[in-house]
Short mmCIF file of C-alpha atoms in Angstrom, two decimals:
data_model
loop_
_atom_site.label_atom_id
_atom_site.label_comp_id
_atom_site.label_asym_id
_atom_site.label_seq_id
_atom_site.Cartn_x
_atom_site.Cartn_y
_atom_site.Cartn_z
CA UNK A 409 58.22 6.59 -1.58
CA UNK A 410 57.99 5.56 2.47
CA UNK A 411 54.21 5.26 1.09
CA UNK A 412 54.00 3.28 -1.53
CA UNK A 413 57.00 1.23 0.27
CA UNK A 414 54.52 0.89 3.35
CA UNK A 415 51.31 0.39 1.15
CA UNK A 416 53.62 -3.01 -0.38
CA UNK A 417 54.12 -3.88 3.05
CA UNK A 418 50.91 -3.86 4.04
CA UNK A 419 49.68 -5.51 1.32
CA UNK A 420 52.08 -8.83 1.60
CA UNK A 421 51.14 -8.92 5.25
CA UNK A 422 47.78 -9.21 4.55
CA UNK A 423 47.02 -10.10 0.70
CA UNK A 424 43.04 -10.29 1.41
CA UNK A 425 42.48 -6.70 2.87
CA UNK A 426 41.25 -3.85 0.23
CA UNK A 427 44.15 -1.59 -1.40
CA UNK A 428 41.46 1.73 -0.73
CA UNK A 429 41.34 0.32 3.06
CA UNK A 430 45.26 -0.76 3.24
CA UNK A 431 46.43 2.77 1.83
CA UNK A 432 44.21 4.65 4.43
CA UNK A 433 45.74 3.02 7.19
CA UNK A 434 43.23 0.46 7.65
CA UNK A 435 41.36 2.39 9.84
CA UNK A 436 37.71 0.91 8.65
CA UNK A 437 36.54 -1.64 10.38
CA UNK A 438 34.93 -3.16 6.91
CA UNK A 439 38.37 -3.58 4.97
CA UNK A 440 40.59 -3.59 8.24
CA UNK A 441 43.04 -6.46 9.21
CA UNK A 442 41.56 -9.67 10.57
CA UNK A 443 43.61 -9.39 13.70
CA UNK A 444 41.98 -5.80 14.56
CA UNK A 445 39.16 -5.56 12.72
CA UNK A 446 35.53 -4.65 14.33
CA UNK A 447 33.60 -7.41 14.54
CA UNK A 448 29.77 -6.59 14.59
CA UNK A 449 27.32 -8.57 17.03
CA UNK A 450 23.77 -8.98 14.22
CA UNK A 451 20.50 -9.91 15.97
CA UNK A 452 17.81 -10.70 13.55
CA UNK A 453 16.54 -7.25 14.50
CA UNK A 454 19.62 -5.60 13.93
CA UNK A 455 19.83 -7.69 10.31
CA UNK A 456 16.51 -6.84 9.03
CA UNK A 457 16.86 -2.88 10.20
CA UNK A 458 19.32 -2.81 8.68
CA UNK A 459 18.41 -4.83 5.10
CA UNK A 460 15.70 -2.04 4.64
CA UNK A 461 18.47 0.81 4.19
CA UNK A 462 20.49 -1.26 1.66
CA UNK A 463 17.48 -3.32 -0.28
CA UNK A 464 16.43 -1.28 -3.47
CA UNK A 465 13.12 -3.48 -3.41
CA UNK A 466 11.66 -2.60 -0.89
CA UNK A 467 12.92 1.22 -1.22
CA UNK A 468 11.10 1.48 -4.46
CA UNK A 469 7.84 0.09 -2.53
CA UNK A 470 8.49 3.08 -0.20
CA UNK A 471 8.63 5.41 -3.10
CA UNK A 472 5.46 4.34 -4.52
CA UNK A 473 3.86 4.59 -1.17
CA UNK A 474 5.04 8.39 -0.88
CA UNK A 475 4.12 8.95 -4.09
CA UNK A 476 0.82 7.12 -3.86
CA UNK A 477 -0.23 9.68 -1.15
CA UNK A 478 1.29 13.00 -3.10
CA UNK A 479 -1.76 11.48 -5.35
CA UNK A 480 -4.13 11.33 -3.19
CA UNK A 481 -3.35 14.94 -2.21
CA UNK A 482 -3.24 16.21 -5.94
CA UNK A 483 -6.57 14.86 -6.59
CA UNK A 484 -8.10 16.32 -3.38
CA UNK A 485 -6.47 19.73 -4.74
CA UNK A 486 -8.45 19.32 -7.94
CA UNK A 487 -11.87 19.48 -6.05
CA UNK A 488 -10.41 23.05 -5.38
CA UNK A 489 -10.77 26.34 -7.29
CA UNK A 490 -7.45 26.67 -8.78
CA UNK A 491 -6.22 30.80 -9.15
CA UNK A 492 -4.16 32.62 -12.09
CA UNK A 493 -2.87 35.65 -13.22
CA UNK A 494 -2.77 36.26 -16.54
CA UNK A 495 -1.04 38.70 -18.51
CA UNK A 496 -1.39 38.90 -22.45
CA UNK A 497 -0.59 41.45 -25.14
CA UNK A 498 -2.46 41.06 -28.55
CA UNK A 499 -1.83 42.91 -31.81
CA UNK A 500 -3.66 42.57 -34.67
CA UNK A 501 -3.23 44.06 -38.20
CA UNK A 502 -6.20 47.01 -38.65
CA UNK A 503 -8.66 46.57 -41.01
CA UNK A 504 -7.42 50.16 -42.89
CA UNK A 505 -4.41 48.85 -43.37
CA UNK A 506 -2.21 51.29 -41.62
CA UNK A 507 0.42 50.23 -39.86
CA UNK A 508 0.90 49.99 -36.05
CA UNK A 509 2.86 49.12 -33.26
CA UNK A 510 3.03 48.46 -29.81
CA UNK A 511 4.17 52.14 -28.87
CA UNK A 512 1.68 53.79 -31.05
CA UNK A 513 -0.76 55.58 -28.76
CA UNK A 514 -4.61 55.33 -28.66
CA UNK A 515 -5.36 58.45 -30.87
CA UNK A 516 -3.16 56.88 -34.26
CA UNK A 517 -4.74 55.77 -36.95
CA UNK A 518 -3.65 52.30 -36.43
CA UNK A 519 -5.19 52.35 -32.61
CA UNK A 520 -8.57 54.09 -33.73
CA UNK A 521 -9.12 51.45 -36.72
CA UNK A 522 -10.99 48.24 -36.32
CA UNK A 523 -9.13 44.76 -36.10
CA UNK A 524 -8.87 43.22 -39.26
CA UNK A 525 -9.55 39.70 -37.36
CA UNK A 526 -13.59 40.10 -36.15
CA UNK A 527 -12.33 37.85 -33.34
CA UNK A 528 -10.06 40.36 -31.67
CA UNK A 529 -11.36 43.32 -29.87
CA UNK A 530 -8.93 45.93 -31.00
CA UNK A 531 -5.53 46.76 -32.79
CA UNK A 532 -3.84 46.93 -29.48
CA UNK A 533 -5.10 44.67 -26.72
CA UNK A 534 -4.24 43.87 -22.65
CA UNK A 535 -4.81 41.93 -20.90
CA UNK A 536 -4.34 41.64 -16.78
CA UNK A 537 -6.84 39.30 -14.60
CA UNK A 538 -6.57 37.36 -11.74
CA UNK A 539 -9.01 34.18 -12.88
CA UNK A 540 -10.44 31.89 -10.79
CA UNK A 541 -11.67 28.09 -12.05
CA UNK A 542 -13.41 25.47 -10.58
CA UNK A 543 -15.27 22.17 -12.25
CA UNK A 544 -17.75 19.99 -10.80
CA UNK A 545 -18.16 16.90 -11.53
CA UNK A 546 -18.88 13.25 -10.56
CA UNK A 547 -15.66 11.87 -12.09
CA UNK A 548 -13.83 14.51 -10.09
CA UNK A 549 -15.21 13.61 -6.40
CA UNK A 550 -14.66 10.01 -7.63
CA UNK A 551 -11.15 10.69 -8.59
CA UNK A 552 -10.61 11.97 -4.77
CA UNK A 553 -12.03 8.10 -3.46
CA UNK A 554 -9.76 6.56 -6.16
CA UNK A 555 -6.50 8.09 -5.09
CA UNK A 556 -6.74 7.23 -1.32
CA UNK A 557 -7.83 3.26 -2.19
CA UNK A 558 -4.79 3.20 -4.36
CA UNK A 559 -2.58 4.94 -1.74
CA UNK A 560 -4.18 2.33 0.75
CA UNK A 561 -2.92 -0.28 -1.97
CA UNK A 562 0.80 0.81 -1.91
CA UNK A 563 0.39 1.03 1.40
CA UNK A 564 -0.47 -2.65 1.96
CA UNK A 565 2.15 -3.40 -1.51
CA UNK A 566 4.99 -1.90 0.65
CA UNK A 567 3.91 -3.97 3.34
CA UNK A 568 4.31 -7.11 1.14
CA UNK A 569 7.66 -5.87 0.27
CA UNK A 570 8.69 -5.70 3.49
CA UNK A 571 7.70 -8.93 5.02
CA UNK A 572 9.02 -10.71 1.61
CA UNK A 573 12.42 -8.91 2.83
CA UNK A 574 11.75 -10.05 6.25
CA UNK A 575 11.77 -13.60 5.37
CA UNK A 576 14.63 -13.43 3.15
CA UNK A 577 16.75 -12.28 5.60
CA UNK A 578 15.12 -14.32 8.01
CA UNK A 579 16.04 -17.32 5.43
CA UNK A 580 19.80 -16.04 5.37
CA UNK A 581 20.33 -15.60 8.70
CA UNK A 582 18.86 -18.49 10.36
CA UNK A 583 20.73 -20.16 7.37
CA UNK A 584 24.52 -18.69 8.18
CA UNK A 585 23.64 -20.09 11.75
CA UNK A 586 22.96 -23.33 10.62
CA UNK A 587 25.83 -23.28 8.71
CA UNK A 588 28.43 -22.28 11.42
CA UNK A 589 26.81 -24.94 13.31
CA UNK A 590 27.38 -27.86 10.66
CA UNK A 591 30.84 -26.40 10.27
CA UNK A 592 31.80 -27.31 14.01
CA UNK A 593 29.98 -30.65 13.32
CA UNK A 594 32.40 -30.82 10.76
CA UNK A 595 35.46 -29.64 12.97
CA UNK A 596 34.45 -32.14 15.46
CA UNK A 597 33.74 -35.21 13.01
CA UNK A 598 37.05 -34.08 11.63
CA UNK A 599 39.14 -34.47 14.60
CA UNK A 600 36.93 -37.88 15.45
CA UNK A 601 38.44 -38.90 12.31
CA UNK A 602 42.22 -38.31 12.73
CA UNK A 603 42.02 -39.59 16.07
CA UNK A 604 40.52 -42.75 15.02
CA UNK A 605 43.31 -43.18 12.44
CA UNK A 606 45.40 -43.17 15.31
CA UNK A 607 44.06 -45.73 17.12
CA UNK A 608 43.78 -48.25 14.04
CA UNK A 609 47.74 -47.28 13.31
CA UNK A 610 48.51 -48.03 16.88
CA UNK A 611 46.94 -51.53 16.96
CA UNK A 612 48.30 -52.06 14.07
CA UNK A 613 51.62 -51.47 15.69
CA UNK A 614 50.70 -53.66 18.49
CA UNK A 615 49.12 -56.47 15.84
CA UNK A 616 45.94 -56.49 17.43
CA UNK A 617 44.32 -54.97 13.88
CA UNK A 618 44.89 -55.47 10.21
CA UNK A 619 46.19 -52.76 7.99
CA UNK A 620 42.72 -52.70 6.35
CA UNK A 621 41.29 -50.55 9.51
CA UNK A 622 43.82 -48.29 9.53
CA UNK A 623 43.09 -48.30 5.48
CA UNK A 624 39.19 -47.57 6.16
CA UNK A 625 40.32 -45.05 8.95
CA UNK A 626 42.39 -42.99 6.98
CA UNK A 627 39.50 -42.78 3.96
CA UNK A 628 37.15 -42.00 6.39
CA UNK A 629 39.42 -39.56 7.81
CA UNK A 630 40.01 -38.03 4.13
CA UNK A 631 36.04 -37.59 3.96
CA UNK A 632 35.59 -35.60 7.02
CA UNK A 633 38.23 -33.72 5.86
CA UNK A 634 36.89 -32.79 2.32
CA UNK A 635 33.29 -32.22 4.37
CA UNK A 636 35.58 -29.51 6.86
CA UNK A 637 36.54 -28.28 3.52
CA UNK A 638 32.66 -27.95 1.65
CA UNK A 639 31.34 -26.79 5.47
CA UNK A 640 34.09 -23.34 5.28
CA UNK A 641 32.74 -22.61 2.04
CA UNK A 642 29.21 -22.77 2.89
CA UNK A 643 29.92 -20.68 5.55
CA UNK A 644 31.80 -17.75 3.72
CA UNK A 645 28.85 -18.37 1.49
CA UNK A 646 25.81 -17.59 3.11
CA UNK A 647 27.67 -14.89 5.57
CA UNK A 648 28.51 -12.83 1.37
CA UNK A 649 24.98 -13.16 0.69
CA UNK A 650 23.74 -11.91 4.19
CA UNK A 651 26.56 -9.18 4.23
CA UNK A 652 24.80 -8.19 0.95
CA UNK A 653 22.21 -6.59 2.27
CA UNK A 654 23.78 -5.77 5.94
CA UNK A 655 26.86 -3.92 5.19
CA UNK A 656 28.72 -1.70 1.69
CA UNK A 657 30.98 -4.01 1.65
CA UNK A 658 29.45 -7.67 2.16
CA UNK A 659 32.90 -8.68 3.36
CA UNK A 660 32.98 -7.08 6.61
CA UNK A 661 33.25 -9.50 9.58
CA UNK A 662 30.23 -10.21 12.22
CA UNK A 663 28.62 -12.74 14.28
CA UNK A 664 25.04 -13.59 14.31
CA UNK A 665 23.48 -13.71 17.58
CA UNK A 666 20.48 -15.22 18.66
CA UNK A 667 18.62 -16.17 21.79
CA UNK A 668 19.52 -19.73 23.28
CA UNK A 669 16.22 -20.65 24.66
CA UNK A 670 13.67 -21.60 21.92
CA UNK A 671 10.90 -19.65 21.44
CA UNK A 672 7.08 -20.77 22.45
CA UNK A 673 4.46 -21.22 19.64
CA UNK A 674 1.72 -19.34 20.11
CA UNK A 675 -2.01 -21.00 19.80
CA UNK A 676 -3.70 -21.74 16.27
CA UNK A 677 -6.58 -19.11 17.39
CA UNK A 678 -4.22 -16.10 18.89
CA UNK A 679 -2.33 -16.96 15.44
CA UNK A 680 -5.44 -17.00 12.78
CA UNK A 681 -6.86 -13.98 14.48
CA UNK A 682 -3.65 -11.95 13.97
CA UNK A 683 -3.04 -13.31 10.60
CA UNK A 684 -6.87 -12.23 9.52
CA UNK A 685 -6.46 -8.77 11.06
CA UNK A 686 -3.16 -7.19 9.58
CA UNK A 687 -2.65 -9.19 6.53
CA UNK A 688 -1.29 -6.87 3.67
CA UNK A 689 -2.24 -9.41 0.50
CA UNK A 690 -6.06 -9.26 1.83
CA UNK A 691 -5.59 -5.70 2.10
CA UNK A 692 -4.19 -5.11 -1.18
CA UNK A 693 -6.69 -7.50 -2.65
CA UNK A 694 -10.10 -5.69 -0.64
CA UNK A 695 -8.15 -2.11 -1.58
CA UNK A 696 -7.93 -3.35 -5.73
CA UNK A 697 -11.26 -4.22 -5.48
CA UNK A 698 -12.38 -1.11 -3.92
CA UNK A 699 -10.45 0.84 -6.80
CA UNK A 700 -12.25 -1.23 -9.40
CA UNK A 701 -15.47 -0.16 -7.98
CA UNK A 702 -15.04 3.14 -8.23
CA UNK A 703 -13.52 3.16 -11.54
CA UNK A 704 -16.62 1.57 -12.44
CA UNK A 705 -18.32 4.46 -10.94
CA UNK A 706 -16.01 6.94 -12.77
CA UNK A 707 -16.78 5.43 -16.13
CA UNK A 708 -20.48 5.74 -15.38
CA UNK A 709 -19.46 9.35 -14.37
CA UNK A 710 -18.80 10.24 -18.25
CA UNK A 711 -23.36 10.05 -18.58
CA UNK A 712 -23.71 13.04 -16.43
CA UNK A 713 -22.56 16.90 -17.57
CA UNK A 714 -19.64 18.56 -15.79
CA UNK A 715 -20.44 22.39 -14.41
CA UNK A 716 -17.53 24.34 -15.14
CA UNK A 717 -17.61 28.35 -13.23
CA UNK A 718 -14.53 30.80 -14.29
CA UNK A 719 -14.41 34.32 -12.69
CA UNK A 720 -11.78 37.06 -13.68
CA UNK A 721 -10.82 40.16 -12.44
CA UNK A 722 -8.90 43.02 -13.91
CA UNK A 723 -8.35 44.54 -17.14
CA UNK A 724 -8.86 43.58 -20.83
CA UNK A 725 -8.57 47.16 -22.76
CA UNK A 726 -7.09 48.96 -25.54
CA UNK A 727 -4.68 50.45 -22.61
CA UNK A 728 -2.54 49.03 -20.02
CA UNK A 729 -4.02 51.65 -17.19
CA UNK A 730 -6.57 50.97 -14.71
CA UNK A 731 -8.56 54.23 -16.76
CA UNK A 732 -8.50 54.98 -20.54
CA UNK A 733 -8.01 58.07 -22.50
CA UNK A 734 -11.21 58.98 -22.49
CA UNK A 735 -11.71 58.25 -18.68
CA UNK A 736 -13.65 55.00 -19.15
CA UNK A 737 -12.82 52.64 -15.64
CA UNK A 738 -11.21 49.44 -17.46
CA UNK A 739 -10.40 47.23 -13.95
CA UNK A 740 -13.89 45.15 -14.44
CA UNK A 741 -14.76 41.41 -13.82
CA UNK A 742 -16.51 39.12 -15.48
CA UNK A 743 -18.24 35.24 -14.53
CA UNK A 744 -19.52 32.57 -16.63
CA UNK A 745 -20.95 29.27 -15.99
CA UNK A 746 -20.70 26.09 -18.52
CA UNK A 747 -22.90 22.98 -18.29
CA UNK A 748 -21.75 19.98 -21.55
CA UNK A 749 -23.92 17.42 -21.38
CA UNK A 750 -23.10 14.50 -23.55
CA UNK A 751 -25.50 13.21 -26.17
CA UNK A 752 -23.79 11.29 -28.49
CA UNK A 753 -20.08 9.60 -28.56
CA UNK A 754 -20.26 6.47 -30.06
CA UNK A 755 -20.77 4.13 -27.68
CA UNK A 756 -17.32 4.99 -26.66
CA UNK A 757 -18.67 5.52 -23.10
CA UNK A 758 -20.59 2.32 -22.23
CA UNK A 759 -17.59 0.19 -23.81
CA UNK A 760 -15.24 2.22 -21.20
CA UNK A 761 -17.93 1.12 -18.36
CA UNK A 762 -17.75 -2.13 -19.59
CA UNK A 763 -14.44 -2.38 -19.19
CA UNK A 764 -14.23 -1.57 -15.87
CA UNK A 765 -16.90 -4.13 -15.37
CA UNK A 766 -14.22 -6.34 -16.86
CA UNK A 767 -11.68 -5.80 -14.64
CA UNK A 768 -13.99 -5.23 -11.39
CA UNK A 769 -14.80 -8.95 -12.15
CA UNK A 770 -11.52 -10.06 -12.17
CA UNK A 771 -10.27 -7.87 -9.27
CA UNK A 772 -13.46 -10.19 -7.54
CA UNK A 773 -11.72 -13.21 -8.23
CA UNK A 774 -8.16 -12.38 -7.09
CA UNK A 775 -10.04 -11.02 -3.72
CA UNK A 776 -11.50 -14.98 -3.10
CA UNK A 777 -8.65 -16.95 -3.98
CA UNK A 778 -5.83 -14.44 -1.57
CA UNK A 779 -8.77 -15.26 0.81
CA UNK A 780 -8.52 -19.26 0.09
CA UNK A 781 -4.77 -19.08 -0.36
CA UNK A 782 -4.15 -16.96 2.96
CA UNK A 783 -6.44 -19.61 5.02
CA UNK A 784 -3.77 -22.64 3.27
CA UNK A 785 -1.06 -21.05 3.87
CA UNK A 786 -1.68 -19.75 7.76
CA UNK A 787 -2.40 -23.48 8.30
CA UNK A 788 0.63 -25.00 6.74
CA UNK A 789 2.92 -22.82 8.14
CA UNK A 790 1.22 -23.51 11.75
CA UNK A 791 1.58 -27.02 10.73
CA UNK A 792 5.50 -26.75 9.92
CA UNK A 793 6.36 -24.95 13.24
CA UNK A 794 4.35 -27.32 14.94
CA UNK A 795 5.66 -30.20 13.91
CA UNK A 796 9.45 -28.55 13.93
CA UNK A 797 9.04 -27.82 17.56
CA UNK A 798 7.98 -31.08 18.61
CA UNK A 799 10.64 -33.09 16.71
CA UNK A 800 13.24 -30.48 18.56
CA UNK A 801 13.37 -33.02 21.61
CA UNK A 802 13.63 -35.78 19.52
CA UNK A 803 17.10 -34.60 17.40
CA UNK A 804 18.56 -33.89 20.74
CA UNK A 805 18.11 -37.24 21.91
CA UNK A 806 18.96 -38.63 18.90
CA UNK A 807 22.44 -36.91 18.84
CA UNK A 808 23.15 -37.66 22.39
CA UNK A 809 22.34 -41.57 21.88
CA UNK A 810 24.90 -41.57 18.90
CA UNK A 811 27.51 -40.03 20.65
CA UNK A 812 27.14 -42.42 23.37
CA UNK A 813 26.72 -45.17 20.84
CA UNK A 814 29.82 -44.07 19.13
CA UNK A 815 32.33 -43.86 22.64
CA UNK A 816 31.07 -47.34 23.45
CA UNK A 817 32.08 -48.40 19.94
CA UNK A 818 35.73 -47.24 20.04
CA UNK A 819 35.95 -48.95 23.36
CA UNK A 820 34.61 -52.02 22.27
CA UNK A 821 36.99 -51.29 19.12
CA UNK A 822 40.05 -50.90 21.48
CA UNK A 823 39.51 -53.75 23.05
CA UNK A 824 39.50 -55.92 20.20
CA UNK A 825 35.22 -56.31 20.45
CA UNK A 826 34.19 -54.66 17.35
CA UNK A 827 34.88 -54.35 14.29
CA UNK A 828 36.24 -50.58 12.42
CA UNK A 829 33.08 -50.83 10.23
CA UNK A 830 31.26 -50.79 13.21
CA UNK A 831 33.47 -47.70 14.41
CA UNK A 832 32.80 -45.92 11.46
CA UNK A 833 28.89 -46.73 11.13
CA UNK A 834 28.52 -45.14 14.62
CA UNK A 835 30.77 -41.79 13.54
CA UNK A 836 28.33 -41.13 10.37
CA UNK A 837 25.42 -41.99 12.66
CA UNK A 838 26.96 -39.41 15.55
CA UNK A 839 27.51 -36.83 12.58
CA UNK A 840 23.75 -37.63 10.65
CA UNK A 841 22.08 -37.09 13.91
CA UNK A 842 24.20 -33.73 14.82
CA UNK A 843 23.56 -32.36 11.26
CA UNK A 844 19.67 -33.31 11.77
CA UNK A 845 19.61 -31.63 14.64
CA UNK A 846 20.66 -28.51 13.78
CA UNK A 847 18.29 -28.25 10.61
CA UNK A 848 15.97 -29.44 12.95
CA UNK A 849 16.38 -26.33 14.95
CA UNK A 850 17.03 -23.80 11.87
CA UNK A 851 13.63 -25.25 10.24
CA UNK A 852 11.42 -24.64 13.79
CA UNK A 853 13.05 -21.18 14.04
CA UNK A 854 12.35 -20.16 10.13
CA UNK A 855 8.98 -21.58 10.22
CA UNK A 856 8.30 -19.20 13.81
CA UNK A 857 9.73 -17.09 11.89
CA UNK A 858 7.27 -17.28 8.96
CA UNK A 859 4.06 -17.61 11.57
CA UNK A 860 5.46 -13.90 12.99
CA UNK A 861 5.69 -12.55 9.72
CA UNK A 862 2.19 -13.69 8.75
CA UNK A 863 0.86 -12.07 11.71
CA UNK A 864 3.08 -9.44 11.31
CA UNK A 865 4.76 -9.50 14.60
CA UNK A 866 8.33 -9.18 13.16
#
């Protein structure tokens, strides 16, 4: 009872904290109490360390990587004699037609008689060898080649799905910034507001202004305020859909930290040269090819005969004994040696090579244009960063001349010089030029962001 009375409690205290969290004590810092919760400090590091662990993308890329080279290991196990031990008991009917079993011993009737099967060697057959196998073959040693290109192709796949996680957090976290940014834009353009509405009501008091400012002030004022209102939502927003792949519980409180000094841009040469070197779509693209080639080379593979060598060991006798009843040795070995070559299937064979042809073609094709389409995209996204990084200076500027712009306003305002259109031009010019600075700054940082990934620096 003193539980559930102190669970209630609990609960009307703070309505927003989980019952499983609440009823523990609230001893987690995911599902504790705003006023003593943990709150985590995310770099981008931190964020995208920690987005591998939780994203089932890019942990299914891993898998196929690991399982890519268990492949690559079976297939160089093939090329290997492969070892058995095989036991087998046979009975067959005898020819006579007297009866037998497996307990009869070798001097019965039904051991002495022939097999009624001509296939079978006797009524009562065993068999114990150790057997050793081993083909050669062109399609085997190809097989070998086949399975490390493809591992080399998950490889660079689970690359890919790493950097396209990389820039999605990137995307979210540079985007929860900007958003807690534009929310104190809209704290401060909030308070602008109300004090504004203050100073039309007072010289309206003192009849030095018409009740249409203070009229224009207070809409204004209700704007800013429904803005304050959209800018918290964004907010909780885009910190759910980061916590999503940062935390168990996407509602547990952090800040994002980042570096307040903006980053250089490399040069367009250092960049293309890193870009060209370690760039996991060209890889996937020259490792595809590579596979098609060789399956090419395995279809081809099906013209030439396989030579297939077995060698056993031990016993295959009327008697389980390592002697018989007559004193005959049975432990013996035997070898053979098989050679198929193909004559005839149909065609079946060149229509297989052809189809590898087929897709060796078309894995040609997807090699030239990730070539073309990593060349347009390395200089676009040099381009973007670029260009973000030089307008940085400018939004600065920009937002420091409207603020200025907007104090000399509401002095000239006060003192009966200007008008409260003019007033309230210069506030959405003061709050354009804040909120174009800080996507200004988001954009250069995402678009560094994207160069680094390219190269594979982050």
């Amino acid at each position: 009872m003193v539980r559930l009375s102190t669970a209630i409690l609990i609960l009307l205290i703070a309505p927003n904290v989980p019952l499983r969290a609440q009823a523990a004590g609230a001893s987690s810092p995911v599902a504790a109490p705003s006023g003593t919760a943990t709150v985590v400090a995310i770099t981008l590091d931190e964020a995208i360390s920690r987005a591998k662990a939780n994203e089932p993308g890019f942990a299914a890329a891993v898998a196929a990587s690991r399982v890519s080279n268990l492949d690559r290991s079976i297939a160089r196990s093939a090329l290997l004699p492969s070892a058995t031990y095989h036991n087998q008991f046979l009975y067959t009917q005898p020819a006579n037609g007297a009866t037998g079993s497996a307990n009869a011993s070798a001097e019965s009737p039904a051991a002495t008689s022939p097999p009624r099967f001509i296939a079978n060697n006797a009524v009562h057959e065993y068999t114990s060898q150790g057997i050793v196998t081993e083909t050669i073959g062109l399609q085997q040693i190809t097989a070998v080649s086949r399975a490390s290109a493809a591992a080399a192709v998950a490889s660079a796949e689970m690359e890919i799905a790493r950097r396209g996680l990389v820039s999605a957090v990137v995307g979210l976290f540079y985007g929860s910034l900007a958003a807690d940014r534009k929310l104190t834009v809209a704290q401060r353009a909030a308070q602008e507001a109300s004090s504004f509405t203050v100073l039309t009501q007072q010289r309206e008091a003192a009849r030095e202004a018409a009740h249409a400012d203070v009229v224009k002030a207070q809409l204004q004022q209700q704007q800013r305020e429904r803005d304050l209102a959209d800018a918290t939502l964004q907010v909780e927003r885009s910190r759910l859909e980061l916590g999503v792949l940062l935390f168990p519980d996407p509602r547990s409180p952090f800040t994002l930290t980042t570096s307040a000094t903006v980053p250089p841009l490399a040069s367009r040469a250092d960049v293309e040269a890193a870009a060209t070197h370690a760039n996991p779509e060209l890889q996937s693209a020259l490792g595809s090819l590579h596979i098609s080639n060789l399956d090419v080379t395995s279809a081809k593979a099906a013209y030439l005969p396989d030579l297939g060598l077995s060698f056993a060991y031990g016993i295959d006798a009327a008697q389980f004994a390592a002697r018989g009843n007559d004193g005959v040795r049975n432990l013996g070995y035997s070898a053979s040696a098989t050679l198929d070559i193909p004559v005839w299937d149909w065609l079946s064979t060149q229509h297989k090579v052809r189809q590898a042809e087929i897709l060796r073609d078309a894995a040609k094709t997807t090699l030239t244009a990730t070539q073309r389409r990593l060349i347009a995209q390395l200089d676009e996204s040099y381009d973007e960063a670029s260009v973000a990084r030089e307008q940085l200076q400018s939004f600065a500027l920009s937002a420091q001349t409207a603020e200025e712009s907007l104090r000399l306003t509401r002095l000239r305002y006060a003192a009966g010089e200007a008008t409260v259109l003019e007033v309230v031009d210069a506030q959405n010019s003061l709050i354009s030029a804040e909120l174009a600075r800080e996507d200004g700054t988001v954009r250069y940082q995402a678009a560094l962001a994207n160069l680094q990934i390219l190269t594979g620096t982050i």
